[in-house]
PDB file of C-alpha atoms in Angstrom:
ATOM      1  CA  ALA N   1       0.000   0.000   0.000  1.00 49.00           C
ATOM      2  CA  TRP N   2       1.061   3.593  -0.553  1.00 54.00           C
ATOM      3  CA  PRO N   3       2.451   5.121   2.711  1.00 53.00           C
ATOM      4  CA  GLY N   4      -0.256   6.365   4.966  1.00 52.00           C
ATOM      5  CA  GLN N   5      -3.001   4.454   3.218  1.00 52.00           C
ATOM      6  CA  ASN N   6      -5.256   2.085   5.080  1.00 52.00           C
ATOM      7  CA  THR N   7      -4.504  -1.394   3.855  1.00 51.00           C
ATOM      8  CA  GLN N   8      -7.859  -2.694   4.979  1.00 53.00           C
ATOM      9  CA  PRO N   9     -10.547  -2.973   2.333  1.00 49.00           C
ATOM     10  CA  PRO N  10     -13.177  -0.242   2.532  1.00 48.00           C
ATOM     11  CA  PRO N  11     -16.482  -1.083   4.148  1.00 50.00           C
ATOM     12  CA  CYS N  12     -19.013  -2.905   2.080  1.00 51.00           C
ATOM     13  CA  TRP N  13     -22.578  -2.003   1.389  1.00 49.00           C
ATOM     14  CA  PRO N  14     -24.945  -3.888   3.714  1.00 51.00           C
ATOM     15  CA  GLY N  15     -25.802  -7.262   2.345  1.00 51.00           C
ATOM     16  CA  GLN N  16     -22.573  -7.568   0.315  1.00 52.00           C
ATOM     17  CA  PRO N  17     -20.195  -9.350   2.745  1.00 50.00           C
ATOM     18  CA  ASN N  18     -16.528  -9.768   1.883  1.00 52.00           C
ATOM     19  CA  THR N  19     -16.780  -7.569  -1.207  1.00 49.00           C
ATOM     20  CA  PRO N  20     -14.716  -4.356  -1.161  1.00 50.00           C
ATOM     21  CA  CYS N  21     -16.890  -1.358  -1.897  1.00 49.00           C
ATOM     22  CA  TRP N  22     -16.025   2.267  -2.407  1.00 47.00           C
ATOM     23  CA  PRO N  23     -16.998   4.205   0.761  1.00 48.00           C
ATOM     24  CA  GLY N  24     -20.395   5.821   0.564  1.00 48.00           C
ATOM     25  CA  THR N  25     -21.391   4.340  -2.770  1.00 46.00           C
ATOM     26  CA  GLN N  26     -24.712   2.781  -3.517  1.00 49.00           C
ATOM     27  CA  PRO N  27     -24.769  -0.686  -5.071  1.00 48.00           C
ATOM     28  CA  TYR N  28     -25.086  -0.453  -8.856  1.00 43.00           C
ATOM     29  CA  THR N  29     -28.000  -2.146 -10.516  1.00 45.00           C
ATOM     30  CA  ALA N  30     -27.813  -2.518 -14.278  1.00 44.00           C
ATOM     31  CA  PRO N  31     -30.891  -1.010 -15.898  1.00 44.00           C
ATOM     32  CA  ALA N  32     -33.220  -3.335 -17.686  1.00 46.00           C
ATOM     33  CA  MET N  33     -32.529  -3.576 -21.393  1.00 44.00           C
ATOM     34  CA  VAL N  34     -35.295  -1.800 -23.263  1.00 42.00           C
ATOM     35  CA  PRO N  35     -35.335  -2.495 -27.003  1.00 42.00           C
ATOM     36  CA  TYR N  36     -34.930   0.615 -29.111  1.00 38.00           C
ATOM     37  CA  PRO N  37     -37.823   1.098 -31.523  1.00 41.00           C
ATOM     38  CA  GLY N  38     -37.145  -0.718 -34.743  1.00 40.00           C
ATOM     39  CA  ILE N  39     -34.493  -3.064 -33.365  1.00 37.00           C
ATOM     40  CA  LEU N  40     -34.952  -6.788 -33.595  1.00 39.00           C
ATOM     41  CA  PRO N  41     -32.974  -9.089 -31.278  1.00 40.00           C
ATOM     42  CA  GLY N  42     -29.551  -9.734 -32.702  1.00 38.00           C
ATOM     43  CA  VAL N  43     -30.098  -7.352 -35.603  1.00 36.00           C
ATOM     44  CA  TRP N  44     -28.706  -3.873 -36.156  1.00 35.00           C
ATOM     45  CA  PRO N  45     -31.371  -1.115 -35.970  1.00 36.00           C
ATOM     46  CA  ALA N  46     -33.913  -1.704 -38.675  1.00 35.00           C
ATOM     47  CA  HIS N  47     -33.253   1.381 -40.715  1.00 36.00           C
ATOM     48  CA  PRO N  48     -34.941   0.994 -44.084  1.00 38.00           C
ATOM     49  CA  GLY N  49     -32.514   0.072 -46.821  1.00 38.00           C
ATOM     50  CA  TRP N  50     -30.127   2.682 -48.147  1.00 37.00           C
ATOM     51  CA  PRO N  51     -27.873   2.295 -51.152  1.00 41.00           C
ATOM     52  CA  TYR N  52     -24.565   0.550 -50.434  1.00 38.00           C
ATOM     53  CA  ASN N  53     -25.376  -0.415 -46.835  1.00 38.00           C
ATOM     54  CA  PRO N  54     -24.562  -4.124 -46.545  1.00 38.00           C
ATOM     55  CA  GLY N  55     -27.438  -6.274 -45.487  1.00 39.00           C
ATOM     56  CA  GLN N  56     -30.096  -3.697 -46.159  1.00 41.00           C
ATOM     57  CA  SER N  57     -32.791  -3.988 -48.742  1.00 46.00           C
ATOM     58  CA  GLY N  58     -32.635  -1.384 -51.426  1.00 54.00           C
ATOM     59  CA  TRP N  59     -30.271  -0.642 -54.267  1.00 61.00           C
ATOM     60  CA  PRO N  60     -28.830  -3.522 -56.340  1.00 63.00           C
ATOM     61  CA  GLY N  61     -26.404  -5.778 -54.562  1.00 52.00           C
ATOM     62  CA  GLN N  62     -28.174  -5.577 -51.233  1.00 50.00           C
ATOM     63  CA  ASN N  63     -29.605  -8.696 -49.635  1.00 43.00           C
ATOM     64  CA  PRO N  64     -32.736  -7.630 -47.793  1.00 41.00           C
ATOM     65  CA  THR N  65     -32.796  -8.778 -44.180  1.00 38.00           C
ATOM     66  CA  ILE N  66     -35.578  -6.566 -42.905  1.00 40.00           C
ATOM     67  CA  LEU N  67     -38.196  -5.418 -45.368  1.00 40.00           C
ATOM     68  CA  PRO N  68     -38.913  -1.701 -45.011  1.00 41.00           C
ATOM     69  CA  PRO N  69     -42.495  -0.635 -44.553  1.00 41.00           C
ATOM     70  CA  HIS N  70     -44.251   0.020 -47.830  1.00 43.00           C
ATOM     71  CA  TRP N  71     -46.416   3.089 -48.021  1.00 44.00           C
ATOM     72  CA  LEU N  72     -47.904   1.711 -51.219  1.00 48.00           C
ATOM     73  CA  PRO N  73     -48.807  -1.979 -51.251  1.00 48.00           C
ATOM     74  CA  PRO N  74     -47.139  -4.000 -53.989  1.00 54.00           C
ATOM     75  CA  THR N  75     -49.233  -5.191 -56.860  1.00 54.00           C
ATOM     76  CA  SER N  76     -48.545  -8.433 -58.636  1.00 53.00           C
ATOM     77  CA  GLY N  77     -49.814  -9.595 -61.941  1.00 54.00           C
ATOM     78  CA  PRO N  78     -50.235 -10.200 -64.585  1.00 72.00           C
ATOM     79  CA  LEU N  79     -51.012  -6.493 -64.761  1.00 85.00           C
ATOM     80  CA  SER N  80     -52.785  -4.842 -67.660  1.00 91.00           C
ATOM     81  CA  VAL N  81     -50.768  -2.684 -70.043  1.00 92.00           C
ATOM     82  CA  PRO N  82     -51.010   0.281 -70.484  1.00 94.00           C
ATOM     83  CA  TYR N  83     -50.459   0.400 -66.718  1.00 95.00           C
ATOM     84  CA  ASN N  84     -51.147   3.535 -64.677  1.00 95.00           C
ATOM     85  CA  LEU N  85     -50.162   4.208 -61.077  1.00 94.00           C
ATOM     86  CA  ASN N  86     -51.058   7.347 -59.124  1.00 95.00           C
ATOM     87  CA  LEU N  87     -48.528   8.585 -56.563  1.00 93.00           C
ATOM     88  CA  ALA N  88     -50.340  10.431 -53.775  1.00 91.00           C
ATOM     89  CA  ARG N  89     -47.095  12.009 -52.529  1.00 90.00           C
ATOM     90  CA  GLY N  90     -45.536  12.551 -55.912  1.00 95.00           C
ATOM     91  CA  VAL N  91     -41.929  11.417 -56.166  1.00 96.00           C
ATOM     92  CA  TYR N  92     -39.402  12.343 -53.490  1.00 96.00           C
ATOM     93  CA  ASP N  93     -35.923  11.679 -52.185  1.00 96.00           C
ATOM     94  CA  LYS N  94     -35.306   7.972 -51.353  1.00 95.00           C
ATOM     95  CA  MET N  95     -38.383   6.718 -53.183  1.00 96.00           C
ATOM     96  CA  MET N  96     -37.736   3.544 -55.114  1.00 96.00           C
ATOM     97  CA  MET N  97     -39.940   1.821 -57.647  1.00 96.00           C
ATOM     98  CA  THR N  98     -39.402  -1.828 -58.582  1.00 96.00           C
ATOM     99  CA  ILE N  99     -40.824  -3.190 -61.837  1.00 96.00           C
ATOM    100  CA  LEU N 100     -40.797  -6.900 -62.625  1.00 95.00           C
ATOM    101  CA  GLY N 101     -41.893  -8.019 -66.045  1.00 95.00           C
ATOM    102  CA  SER N 102     -40.838  -9.589 -69.298  1.00 95.00           C
ATOM    103  CA  VAL N 103     -40.352  -8.254 -72.789  1.00 97.00           C
ATOM    104  CA  LYS N 104     -42.763  -9.567 -75.416  1.00 96.00           C
ATOM    105  CA  PRO N 105     -41.114 -11.942 -77.933  1.00 96.00           C
ATOM    106  CA  ASN N 106     -41.517  -9.631 -80.931  1.00 94.00           C
ATOM    107  CA  ALA N 107     -41.026  -6.383 -79.025  1.00 96.00           C
ATOM    108  CA  LYS N 108     -40.195  -3.159 -80.798  1.00 96.00           C
ATOM    109  CA  MET N 109     -40.052  -1.020 -77.639  1.00 97.00           C
ATOM    110  CA  PHE N 110     -41.619  -0.317 -74.274  1.00 97.00           C
ATOM    111  CA  THR N 111     -41.933   2.851 -72.225  1.00 98.00           C
ATOM    112  CA  VAL N 112     -41.968   3.980 -68.594  1.00 98.00           C
ATOM    113  CA  ASN N 113     -43.146   7.562 -68.042  1.00 98.00           C
ATOM    114  CA  PHE N 114     -43.161   9.660 -64.876  1.00 98.00           C
ATOM    115  CA  LEU N 115     -45.835  12.320 -65.439  1.00 97.00           C
ATOM    116  CA  ARG N 116     -46.652  15.794 -64.154  1.00 96.00           C
ATOM    117  CA  GLY N 117     -50.107  16.377 -65.564  1.00 94.00           C
ATOM    118  CA  ASN N 118     -49.687  16.063 -69.324  1.00 94.00           C
ATOM    119  CA  ASP N 119     -45.934  16.692 -69.118  1.00 97.00           C
ATOM    120  CA  ILE N 120     -43.421  13.845 -69.003  1.00 97.00           C
ATOM    121  CA  ALA N 121     -40.827  14.453 -66.299  1.00 98.00           C
ATOM    122  CA  PHE N 122     -38.880  11.272 -67.022  1.00 98.00           C
ATOM    123  CA  HIS N 123     -39.262   9.078 -70.110  1.00 98.00           C
ATOM    124  CA  ILE N 124     -37.508   5.683 -70.321  1.00 98.00           C
ATOM    125  CA  ASN N 125     -37.811   4.070 -73.747  1.00 98.00           C
ATOM    126  CA  PRO N 126     -35.905   0.847 -74.567  1.00 98.00           C
ATOM    127  CA  ARG N 127     -35.951   0.303 -78.350  1.00 97.00           C
ATOM    128  CA  PHE N 128     -35.093  -3.081 -79.772  1.00 97.00           C
ATOM    129  CA  ASN N 129     -34.418  -2.167 -83.394  1.00 95.00           C
ATOM    130  CA  GLU N 130     -33.661   1.446 -84.168  1.00 95.00           C
ATOM    131  CA  GLY N 131     -31.780   1.285 -87.432  1.00 93.00           C
ATOM    132  CA  GLY N 132     -30.481  -2.141 -86.425  1.00 93.00           C
ATOM    133  CA  LYS N 133     -29.384  -0.998 -82.968  1.00 94.00           C
ATOM    134  CA  GLN N 134     -30.736  -1.497 -79.464  1.00 96.00           C
ATOM    135  CA  VAL N 135     -30.887   1.702 -77.402  1.00 97.00           C
ATOM    136  CA  VAL N 136     -32.404   3.011 -74.175  1.00 97.00           C
ATOM    137  CA  VAL N 137     -33.620   6.560 -74.795  1.00 98.00           C
ATOM    138  CA  ARG N 138     -34.327   8.943 -71.885  1.00 98.00           C
ATOM    139  CA  ASN N 139     -35.932  12.348 -72.178  1.00 98.00           C
ATOM    140  CA  HIS N 140     -38.563  14.739 -70.850  1.00 97.00           C
ATOM    141  CA  LYS N 141     -41.437  16.531 -72.571  1.00 97.00           C
ATOM    142  CA  ILE N 142     -43.236  19.763 -71.690  1.00 97.00           C
ATOM    143  CA  GLY N 143     -46.338  20.427 -73.730  1.00 94.00           C
ATOM    144  CA  GLU N 144     -45.522  19.174 -77.203  1.00 94.00           C
ATOM    145  CA  THR N 145     -41.788  19.850 -76.923  1.00 96.00           C
ATOM    146  CA  TRP N 146     -39.255  17.113 -76.194  1.00 97.00           C
ATOM    147  CA  GLY N 147     -35.968  17.887 -74.513  1.00 97.00           C
ATOM    148  CA  THR N 148     -32.506  16.540 -75.334  1.00 97.00           C
ATOM    149  CA  GLU N 149     -32.267  12.761 -75.559  1.00 97.00           C
ATOM    150  CA  GLU N 150     -29.818  10.791 -73.432  1.00 97.00           C
ATOM    151  CA  ARG N 151     -28.693   7.393 -74.735  1.00 96.00           C
ATOM    152  CA  ASP N 152     -25.451   6.356 -73.034  1.00 95.00           C
ATOM    153  CA  ILE N 153     -25.654   3.449 -70.579  1.00 94.00           C
ATOM    154  CA  LYS N 154     -23.061   1.890 -68.271  1.00 92.00           C
ATOM    155  CA  GLY N 155     -23.197  -1.584 -69.760  1.00 91.00           C
ATOM    156  CA  PRO N 156     -24.666  -3.648 -72.582  1.00 94.00           C
ATOM    157  CA  PHE N 157     -28.309  -3.285 -73.565  1.00 96.00           C
ATOM    158  CA  PRO N 158     -30.041  -4.983 -70.623  1.00 96.00           C
ATOM    159  CA  PHE N 159     -33.271  -6.278 -72.205  1.00 96.00           C
ATOM    160  CA  ALA N 160     -34.001  -9.202 -74.519  1.00 96.00           C
ATOM    161  CA  PRO N 161     -37.220 -10.101 -76.345  1.00 95.00           C
ATOM    162  CA  GLY N 162     -39.084 -12.854 -74.518  1.00 95.00           C
ATOM    163  CA  SER N 163     -36.934 -12.503 -71.392  1.00 96.00           C
ATOM    164  CA  PRO N 164     -37.799 -11.330 -67.860  1.00 96.00           C
ATOM    165  CA  PHE N 165     -36.227  -8.295 -66.218  1.00 96.00           C
ATOM    166  CA  GLU N 166     -36.177  -6.356 -62.964  1.00 97.00           C
ATOM    167  CA  MET N 167     -35.933  -2.569 -63.149  1.00 97.00           C
ATOM    168  CA  LYS N 168     -35.284  -0.423 -60.085  1.00 97.00           C
ATOM    169  CA  ILE N 169     -35.776   3.342 -60.280  1.00 97.00           C
ATOM    170  CA  LEU N 170     -34.392   5.291 -57.320  1.00 97.00           C
ATOM    171  CA  CYS N 171     -35.308   8.958 -56.909  1.00 97.00           C
ATOM    172  CA  THR N 172     -32.862  11.275 -55.131  1.00 96.00           C
ATOM    173  CA  GLN N 173     -32.968  15.029 -54.641  1.00 95.00           C
ATOM    174  CA  GLU N 174     -30.937  15.539 -57.810  1.00 96.00           C
ATOM    175  CA  MET N 175     -31.743  12.686 -60.170  1.00 97.00           C
ATOM    176  CA  PHE N 176     -33.345   9.382 -61.011  1.00 97.00           C
ATOM    177  CA  ARG N 177     -30.986   6.396 -60.891  1.00 97.00           C
ATOM    178  CA  VAL N 178     -31.945   3.270 -62.822  1.00 97.00           C
ATOM    179  CA  ALA N 179     -30.667  -0.292 -62.508  1.00 97.00           C
ATOM    180  CA  VAL N 180     -31.731  -3.326 -64.524  1.00 96.00           C
ATOM    181  CA  ASN N 181     -31.143  -6.879 -63.294  1.00 95.00           C
ATOM    182  CA  ASN N 182     -29.057  -5.573 -60.389  1.00 94.00           C
ATOM    183  CA  ILE N 183     -26.707  -3.570 -62.645  1.00 94.00           C
ATOM    184  CA  PRO N 184     -26.800   0.259 -62.404  1.00 95.00           C
ATOM    185  CA  MET N 185     -27.387   1.471 -65.957  1.00 96.00           C
ATOM    186  CA  PHE N 186     -27.822   5.260 -66.051  1.00 97.00           C
ATOM    187  CA  GLU N 187     -28.785   8.424 -64.191  1.00 97.00           C
ATOM    188  CA  PHE N 188     -31.148  11.182 -65.264  1.00 98.00           C
ATOM    189  CA  GLN N 189     -30.869  14.637 -63.702  1.00 97.00           C
ATOM    190  CA  HIS N 190     -34.246  16.107 -62.764  1.00 97.00           C
ATOM    191  CA  ARG N 191     -35.420  18.513 -65.449  1.00 97.00           C
ATOM    192  CA  ILE N 192     -38.761  19.154 -63.735  1.00 96.00           C
ATOM    193  CA  ARG N 193     -37.829  20.133 -60.211  1.00 93.00           C
ATOM    194  CA  GLU N 194     -41.248  20.114 -58.501  1.00 94.00           C
ATOM    195  CA  LEU N 195     -40.955  16.469 -57.552  1.00 96.00           C
ATOM    196  CA  ASN N 196     -44.157  16.378 -55.516  1.00 94.00           C
ATOM    197  CA  ARG N 197     -46.103  17.248 -58.681  1.00 96.00           C
ATOM    198  CA  ILE N 198     -44.763  14.226 -60.564  1.00 96.00           C
ATOM    199  CA  ASP N 199     -47.687  12.142 -59.423  1.00 94.00           C
ATOM    200  CA  ARG N 200     -48.381   9.438 -62.012  1.00 96.00           C
ATOM    201  CA  ILE N 201     -46.482   6.641 -63.709  1.00 96.00           C
ATOM    202  CA  ASN N 202     -47.546   4.863 -66.859  1.00 96.00           C
ATOM    203  CA  ILE N 203     -45.981   1.869 -68.583  1.00 97.00           C
ATOM    204  CA  LEU N 204     -46.761   1.192 -72.240  1.00 96.00           C
ATOM    205  CA  HIS N 205     -46.181  -0.996 -75.278  1.00 96.00           C
ATOM    206  CA  ASP N 206     -44.444  -4.362 -75.697  1.00 96.00           C
ATOM    207  CA  VAL N 207     -44.069  -5.532 -72.117  1.00 96.00           C
ATOM    208  CA  VAL N 208     -45.807  -7.957 -69.761  1.00 95.00           C
ATOM    209  CA  LEU N 209     -45.872  -6.744 -66.140  1.00 95.00           C
ATOM    210  CA  THR N 210     -45.977  -9.105 -63.166  1.00 93.00           C
ATOM    211  CA  TYR N 211     -45.126  -6.916 -60.152  1.00 93.00           C
ATOM    212  CA  ILE N 212     -44.940  -3.215 -59.295  1.00 94.00           C
ATOM    213  CA  ASN N 213     -43.852  -1.854 -55.925  1.00 94.00           C
ATOM    214  CA  VAL N 214     -43.067   1.603 -54.551  1.00 94.00           C
ATOM    215  CA  GLU N 215     -41.233   1.958 -51.248  1.00 94.00           C
ATOM    216  CA  THR N 216     -39.277   4.452 -49.193  1.00 93.00           C
ATOM    217  CA  LEU N 217     -35.658   3.574 -48.457  1.00 91.00           C
TER     218      LEU N 217
END
């Protein structure tokens, strides 16, 4: 012991014999574990999926462990085409739409439009034979006037006649991001900025739809 220090153990709290206790302290009782809202036992907090977070549902490459709550119930098909879906909230940051379907065997093209009234805020148009080429055209249209087309994609043409596909469309504050069959394909900067007024989606032409879902990540 340091000089001048009492080598005897300090007194113990009543009921705790032979256990050194700091003088004057109260015995410590661990608080009961109260689950935090949204936490499941043995699972990290159940934040809805966010792109690139391992183990979360959401952007391609994620393995969903906890399904986020859907504000719009999924619909499964076969669904009639042309297909129309009203969005009560419009589009917004972290909204993701999933489309499952298949291309018709003799398809020429199909179209996904995000609409603001009669204007097209975001037009996705895979074409299977445009002068002998396969392209995915993106654009917007206000009134009768189309904007500048975008055609570059980050990989090979992702659709095939007679074959199924999964398309995910993620809305952020700045753009739409689109992946097909778990491969990010292109981005489209918002040209109509009032996202809450983009309140309808329609899907047209040579496609068979089996499942549509809208969720918040």
